Short mmCIF file of C-alpha atoms and ligand atoms in Angstrom, two decimals:
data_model
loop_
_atom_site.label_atom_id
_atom_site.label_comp_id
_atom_site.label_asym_id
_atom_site.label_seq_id
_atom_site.Cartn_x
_atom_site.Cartn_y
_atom_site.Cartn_z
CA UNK A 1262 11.55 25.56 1.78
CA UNK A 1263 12.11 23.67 -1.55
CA UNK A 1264 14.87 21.81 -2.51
CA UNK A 1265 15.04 20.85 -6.38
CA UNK A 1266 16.78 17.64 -7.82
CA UNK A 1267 17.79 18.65 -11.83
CA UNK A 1268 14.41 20.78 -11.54
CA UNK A 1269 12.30 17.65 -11.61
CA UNK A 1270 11.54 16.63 -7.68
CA UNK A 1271 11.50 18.36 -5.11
CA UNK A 1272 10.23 18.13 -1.33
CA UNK A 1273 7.64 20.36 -0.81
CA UNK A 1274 6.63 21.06 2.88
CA UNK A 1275 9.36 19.79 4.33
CA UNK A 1276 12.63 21.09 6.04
CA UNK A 1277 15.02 17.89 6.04
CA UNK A 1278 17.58 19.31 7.95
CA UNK A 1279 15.10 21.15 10.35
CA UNK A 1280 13.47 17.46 10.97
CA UNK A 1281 16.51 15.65 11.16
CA UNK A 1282 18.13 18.07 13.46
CA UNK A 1283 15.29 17.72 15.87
CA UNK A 1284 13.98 13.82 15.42
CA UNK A 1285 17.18 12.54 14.83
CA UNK A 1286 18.12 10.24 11.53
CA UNK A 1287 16.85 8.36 10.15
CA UNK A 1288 13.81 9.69 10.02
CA UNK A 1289 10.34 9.13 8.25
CA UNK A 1290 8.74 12.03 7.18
CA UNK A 1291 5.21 12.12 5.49
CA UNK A 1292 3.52 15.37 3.74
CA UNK A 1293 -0.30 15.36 4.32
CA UNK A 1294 -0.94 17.83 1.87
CA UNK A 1295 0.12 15.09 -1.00
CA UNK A 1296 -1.95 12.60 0.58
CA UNK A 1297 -5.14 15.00 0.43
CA UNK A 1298 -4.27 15.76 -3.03
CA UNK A 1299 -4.39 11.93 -4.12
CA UNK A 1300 -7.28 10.96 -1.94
CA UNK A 1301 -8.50 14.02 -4.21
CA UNK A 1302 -7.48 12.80 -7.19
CA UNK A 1303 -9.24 9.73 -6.97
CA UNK A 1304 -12.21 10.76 -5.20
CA UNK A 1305 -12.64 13.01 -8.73
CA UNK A 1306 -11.31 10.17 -11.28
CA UNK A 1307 -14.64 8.37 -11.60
CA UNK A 1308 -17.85 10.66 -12.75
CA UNK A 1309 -21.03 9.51 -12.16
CA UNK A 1310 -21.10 6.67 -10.33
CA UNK A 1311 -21.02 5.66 -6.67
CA UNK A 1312 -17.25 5.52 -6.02
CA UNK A 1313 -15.83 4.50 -2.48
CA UNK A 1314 -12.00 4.69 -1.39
CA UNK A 1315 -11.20 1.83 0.69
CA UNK A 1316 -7.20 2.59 1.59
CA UNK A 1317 -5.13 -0.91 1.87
CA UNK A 1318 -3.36 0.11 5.14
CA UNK A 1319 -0.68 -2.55 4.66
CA UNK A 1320 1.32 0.34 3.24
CA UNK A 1321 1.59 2.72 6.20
CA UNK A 1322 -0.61 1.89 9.37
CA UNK A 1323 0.47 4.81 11.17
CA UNK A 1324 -2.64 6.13 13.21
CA UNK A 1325 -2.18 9.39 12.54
CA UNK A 1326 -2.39 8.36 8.47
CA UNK A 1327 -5.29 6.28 9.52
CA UNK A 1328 -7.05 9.04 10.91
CA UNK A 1329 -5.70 11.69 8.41
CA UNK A 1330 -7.63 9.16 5.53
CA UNK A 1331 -10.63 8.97 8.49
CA UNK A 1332 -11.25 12.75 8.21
CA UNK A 1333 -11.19 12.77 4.65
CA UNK A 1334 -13.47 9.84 4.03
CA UNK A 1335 -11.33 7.02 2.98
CA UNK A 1336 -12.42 3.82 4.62
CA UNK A 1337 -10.26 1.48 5.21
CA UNK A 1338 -8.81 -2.62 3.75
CA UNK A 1339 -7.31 -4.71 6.48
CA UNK A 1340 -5.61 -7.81 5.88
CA UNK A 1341 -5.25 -8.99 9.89
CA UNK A 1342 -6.59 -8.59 13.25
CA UNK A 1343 -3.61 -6.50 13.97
CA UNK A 1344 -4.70 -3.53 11.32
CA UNK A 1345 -8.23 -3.98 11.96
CA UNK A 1346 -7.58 -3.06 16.00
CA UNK A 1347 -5.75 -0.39 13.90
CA UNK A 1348 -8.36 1.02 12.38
CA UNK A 1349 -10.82 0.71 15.38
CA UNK A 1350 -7.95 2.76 17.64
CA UNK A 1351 -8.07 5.33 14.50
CA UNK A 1352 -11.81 6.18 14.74
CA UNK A 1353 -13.31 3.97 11.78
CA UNK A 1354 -16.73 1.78 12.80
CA UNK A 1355 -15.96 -1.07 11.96
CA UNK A 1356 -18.84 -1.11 9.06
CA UNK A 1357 -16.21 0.87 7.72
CA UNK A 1358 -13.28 -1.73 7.38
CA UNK A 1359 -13.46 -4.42 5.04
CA UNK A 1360 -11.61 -7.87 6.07
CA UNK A 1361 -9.52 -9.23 2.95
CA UNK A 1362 -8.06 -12.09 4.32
CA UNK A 1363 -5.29 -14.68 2.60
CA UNK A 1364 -5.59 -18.12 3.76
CA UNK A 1365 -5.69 -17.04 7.13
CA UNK A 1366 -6.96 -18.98 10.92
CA UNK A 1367 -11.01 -19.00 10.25
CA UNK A 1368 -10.94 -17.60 14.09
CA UNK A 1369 -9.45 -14.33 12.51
CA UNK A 1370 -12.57 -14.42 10.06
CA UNK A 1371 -14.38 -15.02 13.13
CA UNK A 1372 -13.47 -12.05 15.07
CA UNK A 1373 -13.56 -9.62 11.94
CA UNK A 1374 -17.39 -10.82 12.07
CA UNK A 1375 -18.02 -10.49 15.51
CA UNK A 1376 -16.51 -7.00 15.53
CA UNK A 1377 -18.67 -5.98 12.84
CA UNK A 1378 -16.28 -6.35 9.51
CA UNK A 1379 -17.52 -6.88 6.27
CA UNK A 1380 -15.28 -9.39 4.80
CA UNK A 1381 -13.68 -10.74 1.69
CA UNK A 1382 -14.27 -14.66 1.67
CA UNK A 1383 -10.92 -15.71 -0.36
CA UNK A 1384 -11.14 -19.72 -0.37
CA UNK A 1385 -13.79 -22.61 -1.06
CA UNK A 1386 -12.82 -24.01 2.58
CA UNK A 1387 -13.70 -20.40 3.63
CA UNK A 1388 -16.95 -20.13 1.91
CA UNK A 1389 -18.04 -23.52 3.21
CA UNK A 1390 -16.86 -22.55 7.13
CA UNK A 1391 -18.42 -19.00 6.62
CA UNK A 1392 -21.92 -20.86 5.15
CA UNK A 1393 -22.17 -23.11 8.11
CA UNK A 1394 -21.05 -20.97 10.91
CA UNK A 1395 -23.15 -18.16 9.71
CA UNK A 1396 -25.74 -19.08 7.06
CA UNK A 1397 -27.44 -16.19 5.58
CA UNK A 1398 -26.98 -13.86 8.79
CA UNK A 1399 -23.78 -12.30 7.34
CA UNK A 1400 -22.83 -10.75 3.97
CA UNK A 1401 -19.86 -10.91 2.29
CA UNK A 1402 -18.14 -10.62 -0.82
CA UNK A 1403 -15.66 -12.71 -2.36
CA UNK A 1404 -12.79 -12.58 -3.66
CA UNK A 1405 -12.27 -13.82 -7.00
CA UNK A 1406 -8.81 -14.52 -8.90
CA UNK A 1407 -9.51 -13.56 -12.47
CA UNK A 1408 -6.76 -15.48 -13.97
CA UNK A 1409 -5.09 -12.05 -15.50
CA UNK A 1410 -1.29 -11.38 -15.17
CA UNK A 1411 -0.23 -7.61 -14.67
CA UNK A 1412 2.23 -5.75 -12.26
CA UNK A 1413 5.58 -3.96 -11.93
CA UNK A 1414 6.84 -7.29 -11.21
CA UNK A 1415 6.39 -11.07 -10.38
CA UNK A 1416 6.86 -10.69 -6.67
CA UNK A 1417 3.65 -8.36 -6.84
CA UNK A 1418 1.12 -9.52 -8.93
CA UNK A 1419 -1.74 -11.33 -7.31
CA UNK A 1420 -4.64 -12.56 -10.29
CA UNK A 1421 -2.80 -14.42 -12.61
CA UNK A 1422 -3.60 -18.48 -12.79
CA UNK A 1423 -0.71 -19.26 -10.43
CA UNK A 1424 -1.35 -17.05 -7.25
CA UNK A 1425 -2.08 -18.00 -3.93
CA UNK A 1426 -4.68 -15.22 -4.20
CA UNK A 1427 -8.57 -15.54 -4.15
CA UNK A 1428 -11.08 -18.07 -5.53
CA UNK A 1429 -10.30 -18.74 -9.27
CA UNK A 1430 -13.33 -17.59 -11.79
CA UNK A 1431 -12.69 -21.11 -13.30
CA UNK A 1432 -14.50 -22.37 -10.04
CA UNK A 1433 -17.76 -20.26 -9.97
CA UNK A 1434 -20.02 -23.66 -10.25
CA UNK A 1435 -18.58 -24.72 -7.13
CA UNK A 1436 -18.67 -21.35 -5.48
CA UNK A 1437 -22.40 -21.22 -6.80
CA UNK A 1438 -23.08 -24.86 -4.88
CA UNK A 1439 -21.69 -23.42 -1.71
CA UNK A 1440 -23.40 -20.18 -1.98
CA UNK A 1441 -26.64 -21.87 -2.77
CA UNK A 1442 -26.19 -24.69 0.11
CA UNK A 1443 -26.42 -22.50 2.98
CA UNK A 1444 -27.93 -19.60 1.41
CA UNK A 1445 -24.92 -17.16 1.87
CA UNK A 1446 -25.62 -13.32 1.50
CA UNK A 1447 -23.07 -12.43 -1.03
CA UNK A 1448 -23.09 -8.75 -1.04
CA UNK A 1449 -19.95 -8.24 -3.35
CA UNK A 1450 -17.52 -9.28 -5.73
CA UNK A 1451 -13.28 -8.44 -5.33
CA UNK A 1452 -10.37 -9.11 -7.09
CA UNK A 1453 -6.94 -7.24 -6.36
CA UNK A 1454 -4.50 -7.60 -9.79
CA UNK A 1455 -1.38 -6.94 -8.35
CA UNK A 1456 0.62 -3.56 -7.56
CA UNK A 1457 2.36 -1.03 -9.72
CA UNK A 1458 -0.30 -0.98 -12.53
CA UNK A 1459 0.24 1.13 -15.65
CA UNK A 1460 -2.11 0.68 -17.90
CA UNK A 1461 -6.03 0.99 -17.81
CA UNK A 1462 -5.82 -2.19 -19.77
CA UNK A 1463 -5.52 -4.74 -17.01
CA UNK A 1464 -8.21 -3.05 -15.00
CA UNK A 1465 -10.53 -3.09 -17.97
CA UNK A 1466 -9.71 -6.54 -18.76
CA UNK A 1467 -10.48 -7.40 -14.86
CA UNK A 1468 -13.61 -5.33 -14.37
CA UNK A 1469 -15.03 -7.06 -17.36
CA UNK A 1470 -14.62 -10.42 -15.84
CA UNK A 1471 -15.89 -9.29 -12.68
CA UNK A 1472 -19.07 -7.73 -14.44
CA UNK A 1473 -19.69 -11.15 -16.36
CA UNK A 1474 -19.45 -13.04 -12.70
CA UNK A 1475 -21.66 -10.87 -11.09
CA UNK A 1476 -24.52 -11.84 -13.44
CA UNK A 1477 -25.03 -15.02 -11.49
CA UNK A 1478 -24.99 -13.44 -7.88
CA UNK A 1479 -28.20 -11.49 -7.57
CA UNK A 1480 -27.99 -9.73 -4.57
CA UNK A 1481 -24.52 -7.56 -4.95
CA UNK A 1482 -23.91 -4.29 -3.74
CA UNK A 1483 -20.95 -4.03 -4.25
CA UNK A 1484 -17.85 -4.27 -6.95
CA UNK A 1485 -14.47 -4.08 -5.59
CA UNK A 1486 -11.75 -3.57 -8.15
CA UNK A 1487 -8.90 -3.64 -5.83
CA UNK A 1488 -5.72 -1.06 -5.56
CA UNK A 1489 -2.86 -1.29 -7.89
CA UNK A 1490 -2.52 1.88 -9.20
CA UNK A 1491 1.41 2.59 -10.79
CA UNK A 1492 2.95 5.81 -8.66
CA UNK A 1493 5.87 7.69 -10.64
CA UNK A 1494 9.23 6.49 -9.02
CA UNK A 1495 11.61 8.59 -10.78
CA UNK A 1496 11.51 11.88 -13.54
CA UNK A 1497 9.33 11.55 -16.40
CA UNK A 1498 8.42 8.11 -14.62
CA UNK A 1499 5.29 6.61 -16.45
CA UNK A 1500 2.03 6.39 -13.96
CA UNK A 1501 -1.49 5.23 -14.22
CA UNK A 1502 -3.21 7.69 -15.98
CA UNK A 1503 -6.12 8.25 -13.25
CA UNK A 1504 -8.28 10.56 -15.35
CA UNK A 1505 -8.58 8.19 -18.59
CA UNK A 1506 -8.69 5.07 -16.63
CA UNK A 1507 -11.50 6.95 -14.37
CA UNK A 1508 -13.40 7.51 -17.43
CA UNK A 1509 -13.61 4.18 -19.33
CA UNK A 1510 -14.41 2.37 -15.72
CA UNK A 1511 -16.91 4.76 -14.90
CA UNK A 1512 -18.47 4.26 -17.91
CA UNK A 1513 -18.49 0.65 -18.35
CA UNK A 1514 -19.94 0.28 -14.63
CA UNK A 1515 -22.75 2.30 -15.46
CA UNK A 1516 -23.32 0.00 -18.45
CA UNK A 1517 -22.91 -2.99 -16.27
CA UNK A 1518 -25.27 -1.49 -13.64
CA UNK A 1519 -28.13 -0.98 -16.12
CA UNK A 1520 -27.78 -4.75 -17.40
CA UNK A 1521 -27.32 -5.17 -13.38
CA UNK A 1522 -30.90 -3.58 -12.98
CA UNK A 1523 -29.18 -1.75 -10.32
CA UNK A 1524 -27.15 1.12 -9.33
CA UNK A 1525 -24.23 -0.65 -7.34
CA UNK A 1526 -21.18 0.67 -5.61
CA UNK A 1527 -17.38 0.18 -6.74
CA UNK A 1528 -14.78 0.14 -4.84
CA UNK A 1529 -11.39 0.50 -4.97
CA UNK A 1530 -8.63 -0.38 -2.44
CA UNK A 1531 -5.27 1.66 -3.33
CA UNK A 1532 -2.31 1.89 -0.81
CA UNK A 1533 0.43 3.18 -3.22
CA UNK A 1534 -1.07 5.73 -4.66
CA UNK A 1535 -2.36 7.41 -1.75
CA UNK A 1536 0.49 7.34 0.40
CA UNK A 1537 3.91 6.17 -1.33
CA UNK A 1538 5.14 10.11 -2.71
CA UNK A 1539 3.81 11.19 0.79
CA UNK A 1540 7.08 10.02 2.30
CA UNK A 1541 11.12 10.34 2.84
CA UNK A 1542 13.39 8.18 4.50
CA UNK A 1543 15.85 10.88 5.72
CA UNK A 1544 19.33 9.11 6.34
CA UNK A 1545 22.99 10.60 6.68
CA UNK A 1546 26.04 8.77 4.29
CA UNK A 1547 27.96 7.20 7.63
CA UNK A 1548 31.18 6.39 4.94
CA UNK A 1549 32.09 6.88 1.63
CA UNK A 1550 34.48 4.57 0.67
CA UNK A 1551 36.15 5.10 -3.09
CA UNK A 1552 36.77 1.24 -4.10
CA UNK A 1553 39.08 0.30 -7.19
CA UNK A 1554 35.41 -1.30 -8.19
CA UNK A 1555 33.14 1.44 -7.72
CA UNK A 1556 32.44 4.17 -4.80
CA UNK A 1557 29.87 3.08 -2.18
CA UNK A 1558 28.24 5.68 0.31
CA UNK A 1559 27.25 3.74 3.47
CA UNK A 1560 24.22 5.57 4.90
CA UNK A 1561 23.02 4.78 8.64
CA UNK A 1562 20.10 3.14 7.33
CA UNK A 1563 19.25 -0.36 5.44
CA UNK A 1564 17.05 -3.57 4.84
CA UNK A 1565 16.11 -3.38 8.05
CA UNK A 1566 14.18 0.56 7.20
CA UNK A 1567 13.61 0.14 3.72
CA UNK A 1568 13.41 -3.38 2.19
CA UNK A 1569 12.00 -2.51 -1.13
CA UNK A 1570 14.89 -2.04 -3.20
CA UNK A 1571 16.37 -4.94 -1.94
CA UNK A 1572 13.07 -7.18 -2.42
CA UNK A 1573 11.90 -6.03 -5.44
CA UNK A 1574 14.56 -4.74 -7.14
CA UNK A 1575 12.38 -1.06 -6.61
CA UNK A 1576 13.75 2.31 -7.98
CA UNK A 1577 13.43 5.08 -5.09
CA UNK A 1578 14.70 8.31 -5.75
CA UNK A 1579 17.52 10.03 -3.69
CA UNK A 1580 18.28 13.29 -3.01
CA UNK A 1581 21.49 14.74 -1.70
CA UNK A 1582 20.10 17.18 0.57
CA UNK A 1583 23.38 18.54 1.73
CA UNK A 1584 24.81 19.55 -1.29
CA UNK A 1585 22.51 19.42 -4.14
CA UNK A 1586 24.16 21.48 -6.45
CA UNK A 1587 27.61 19.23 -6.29
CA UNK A 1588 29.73 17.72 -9.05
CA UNK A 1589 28.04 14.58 -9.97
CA UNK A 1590 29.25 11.15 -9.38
CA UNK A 1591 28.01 7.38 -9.73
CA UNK A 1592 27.57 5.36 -6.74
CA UNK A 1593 26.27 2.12 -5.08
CA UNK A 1594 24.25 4.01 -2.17
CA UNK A 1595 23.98 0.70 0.66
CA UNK A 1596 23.08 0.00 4.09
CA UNK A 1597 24.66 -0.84 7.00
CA UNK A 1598 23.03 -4.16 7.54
CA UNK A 1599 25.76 -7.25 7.43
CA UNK A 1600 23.67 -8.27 4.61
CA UNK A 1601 24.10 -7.34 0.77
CA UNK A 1602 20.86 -4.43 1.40
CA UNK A 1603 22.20 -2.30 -1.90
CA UNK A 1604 19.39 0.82 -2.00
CA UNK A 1605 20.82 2.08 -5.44
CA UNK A 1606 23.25 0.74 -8.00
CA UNK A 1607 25.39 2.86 -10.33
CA UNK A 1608 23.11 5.47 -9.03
CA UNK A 1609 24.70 9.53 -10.05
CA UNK A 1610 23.95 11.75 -7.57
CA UNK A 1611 26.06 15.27 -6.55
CA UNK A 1612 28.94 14.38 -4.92
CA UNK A 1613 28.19 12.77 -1.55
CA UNK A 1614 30.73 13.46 1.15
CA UNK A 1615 30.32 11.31 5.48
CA UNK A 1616 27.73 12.91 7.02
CA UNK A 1617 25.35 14.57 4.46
CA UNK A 1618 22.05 13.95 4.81
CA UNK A 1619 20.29 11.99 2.08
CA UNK A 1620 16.39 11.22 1.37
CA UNK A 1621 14.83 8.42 -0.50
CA UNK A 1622 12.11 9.38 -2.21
CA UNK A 1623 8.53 7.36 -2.43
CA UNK A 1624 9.09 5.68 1.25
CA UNK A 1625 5.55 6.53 2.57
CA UNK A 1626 3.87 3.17 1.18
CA UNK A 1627 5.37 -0.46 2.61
CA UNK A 1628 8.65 1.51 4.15
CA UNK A 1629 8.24 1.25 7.86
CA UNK A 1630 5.26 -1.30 7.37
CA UNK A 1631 7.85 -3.60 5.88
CA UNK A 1632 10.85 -2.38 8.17
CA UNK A 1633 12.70 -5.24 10.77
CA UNK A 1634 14.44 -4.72 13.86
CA UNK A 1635 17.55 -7.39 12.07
CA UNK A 1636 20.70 -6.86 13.51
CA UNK A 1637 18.96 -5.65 16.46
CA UNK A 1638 18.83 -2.07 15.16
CA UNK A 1639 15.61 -0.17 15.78
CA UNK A 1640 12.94 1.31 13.78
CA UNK A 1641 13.38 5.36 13.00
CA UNK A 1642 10.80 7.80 14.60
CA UNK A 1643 8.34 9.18 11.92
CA UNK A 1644 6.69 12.60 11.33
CA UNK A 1645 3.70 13.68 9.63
CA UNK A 1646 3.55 17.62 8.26
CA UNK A 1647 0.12 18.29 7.91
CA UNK A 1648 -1.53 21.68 7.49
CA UNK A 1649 1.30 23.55 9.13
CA UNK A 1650 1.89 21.44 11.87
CA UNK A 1651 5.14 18.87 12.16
CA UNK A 1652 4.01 16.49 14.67
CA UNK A 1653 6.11 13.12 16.10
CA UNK A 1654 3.50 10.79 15.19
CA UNK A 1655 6.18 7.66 16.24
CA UNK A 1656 9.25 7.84 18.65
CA UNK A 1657 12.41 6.21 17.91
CA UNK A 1658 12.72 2.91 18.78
CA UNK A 1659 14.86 1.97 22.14
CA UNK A 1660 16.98 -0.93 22.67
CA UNK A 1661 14.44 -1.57 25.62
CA UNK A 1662 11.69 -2.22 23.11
CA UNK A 1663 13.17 -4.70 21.60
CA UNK A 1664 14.09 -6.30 24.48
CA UNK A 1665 10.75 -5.95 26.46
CA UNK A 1666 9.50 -9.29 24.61
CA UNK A 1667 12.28 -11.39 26.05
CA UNK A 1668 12.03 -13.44 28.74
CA UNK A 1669 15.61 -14.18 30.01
CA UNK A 1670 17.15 -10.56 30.50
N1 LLP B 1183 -5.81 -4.73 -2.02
C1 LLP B 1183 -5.24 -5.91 -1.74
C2 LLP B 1183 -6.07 -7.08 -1.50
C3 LLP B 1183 -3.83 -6.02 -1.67
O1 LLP B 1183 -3.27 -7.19 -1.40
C4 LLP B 1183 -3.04 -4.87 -1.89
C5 LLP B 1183 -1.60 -4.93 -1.81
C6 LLP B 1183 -3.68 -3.65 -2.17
C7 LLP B 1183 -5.06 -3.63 -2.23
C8 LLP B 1183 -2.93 -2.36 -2.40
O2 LLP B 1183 -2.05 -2.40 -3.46
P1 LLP B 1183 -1.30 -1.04 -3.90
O3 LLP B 1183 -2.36 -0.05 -4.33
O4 LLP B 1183 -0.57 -0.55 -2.72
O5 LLP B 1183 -0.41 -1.43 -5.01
N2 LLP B 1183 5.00 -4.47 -0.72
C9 LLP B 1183 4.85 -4.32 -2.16
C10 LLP B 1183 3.41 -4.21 -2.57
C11 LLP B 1183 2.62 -5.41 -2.13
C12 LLP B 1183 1.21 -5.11 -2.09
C13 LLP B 1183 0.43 -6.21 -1.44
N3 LLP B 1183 -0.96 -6.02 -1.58
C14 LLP B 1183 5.66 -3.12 -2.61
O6 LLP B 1183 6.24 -2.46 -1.77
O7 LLP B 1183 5.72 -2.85 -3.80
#
């Protein structure tokens, strides 16, 4: 089945109704067959050079993705304990994950070690604990902030001067004192720009800076450009252009590697583009309520599923599912949290009457990664529709889960 918004999106692969009428709503649904065709996408983007995908899990840890990238050999960014155990449970080795850390316990850089993590060192106070505690026994790579501002928006950009993110390139004496006191193995270089990239520009811009760094560490293996890649949000929606920006990377790396005297690996670590058009949030409108103001539809969803709208200001699609060839009219589409949690503003959609069933478009990246139990409402089950099989790869919350942690029932 296909349904068609204005001839521009549809959901492929996936029976909303059929889902919802079975799982319940809300509902996450995810189409493998979209995140193949990225992971393709990618793997194909970069000629002639020794590409690796290393997939930024914070978007959507469920195992079942985990193992879906597993089979098709995307390895796998962790940014906590938590995912790395993730990853382990998934199938990965563990020489498999990388460990990019943010100012995190150094016992958490500890354990990533001892489990067999290669990791991303993202501090001078790092470096120094990772030099002493481990001298030259362990490589690792470090992440470097290369001072360059890019990003859908300010809330999601990680490399320009100000961020909390990485070691800046203004401090590569010091990092070279550290590296050279206790004789670290530094087997690679990483910087992450930010999310919801457009342009090749700012990649360009970045790999350039990491190529001129990596002059003065001798023993790299390893360039990691980070994710970032922009995903198209809405019709005729702009995106990274994967193929061009493929190209002029591929073809500066090999440049860099002959200066390098050696043919290096480059990684990249995208979450967004491998998983976010993978995914619906199916919810129902609970009310419509036609308000001197505006109309609002209330769906049975809100913050507390979906935060991105709300945190970001971010554009996600929606569908009327139920009656997609209705007259159209302008709504605020909002949740049911007793919070402002607005999911659309002014937004036209065919006419939207209580209890049709709507879906948000790009929900498979940092939707149920980022979702709450506030208001004590629990999380939605999610599915996964791969090669012709619809399985329930998480059950609905309970009220019992989220009381299981409490102490005083
Ligand atoms: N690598 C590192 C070190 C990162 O911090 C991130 C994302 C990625 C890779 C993947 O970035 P992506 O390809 O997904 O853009 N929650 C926000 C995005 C925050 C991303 C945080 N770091 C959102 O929903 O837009």
């Amino acid at each position: 089945m296909q349904l068609s918004d204005q001839n521009t999106y549809s959901i492929q692969n996936i029976d909303p109704h059929h889902f919802t009428e079975k799982f319940g709503s809300p509902l996450y649904v995810y189409d493998g067959a979209t995140i193949r065709r990225k992971v393709q996408e990618l793997q194909h983007a970069f000629p002639g050079i020794n590409m690796k995908i290393k997939y930024a899990c914070k978007a959507n840890t469920n195992l079942s993705i985990l193992r879906l990238m597993r089979e098709i050999g995307v390895e796998l960014d962790v940014v906590s304990p938590g995912e790395l155990e993730m990853g382990l449970i998934a199938g990965y080795s563990a020489s498999q994950i990388t460990f990019t850390p943010s100012g995190v316990p150094f016992e958490e850089v500890r354990e990533a070690v001892d489990a067999g993590a290669i990791v991303n060192v993202d501090s001078i106070p790092l470096l120094e604990w990772f030099g002493q505690t481990y001298g030259n026994t362990k490589p690792c790579l470090i992440r470097i902030k290369p001072n360059v501002a890019a990003g859908g928006n300010a809330k999601i950009m990680t490399a320009h001067a100000d961020s909390k993110f990485g070691i800046s390139v203004l401090l590569l004496d010091q990092i070279l004192e550290v590296v050279k006191k206790y004789d670290i193995k530094i087997i690679g270089l990483h910087q992450h720009t930010g999310s919801d990239i457009k342009d090749a520009e700012p990649f360009l811009k970045v790999a350039d800076i990491l190529f001129e760094t990596a002059k003065h560490f001798p023993d790299l293996e390893i360039v990691d450009l980070g994710g970032g890649f922009k995903v198209s949000y809405l019709p005729g929606d702009q995106i990274t252009d994967m193929d061009l920006l493929g190209r002029k990377i591929s073809e500066r790396f090999k440049k860099f590697c002959s200066e390098y005297g050696r043919e290096l690996q480059l990684w990249f670590e995208p979450g967004k583009f491998l998983v976010s058009e993978s995914g619906y949030l199916l919810v129902n409108a609970t009310v419509v309520k036609e308000d001197p103001a505006r109309n609002f539809v209330h769906v049975n969803s809100g913050l507390n599923h979906l935060i991105r709208p709300m945190m970001y200001g971010s554009y996600h699609h929606i569908l009327n599912v139920s009656n997609p060839a209705g007259e159209p009219k302008t709504y605020n589409v909002v949740g049911y949290i007793c919070e402002t949690d607005t999911f659309a503003t002014d937004r036209t959609l065919p006419e939207v009457k209580a209890g049709d069933l709507l879906a948000f478009l790009n929900a498979g990246a940092y939707g149920f990664t980022m979702s709450s139990n506030y208001n004590a409402r629990q999380r939605p089950a999610e599915i996964l529709v791969d090669q012709a099989e619809a399985k329930l790869i998480r059950r609905r919350e309970t009220l019992e889960d989220l009381l299981k942690t409490q102490t005083d029932l």
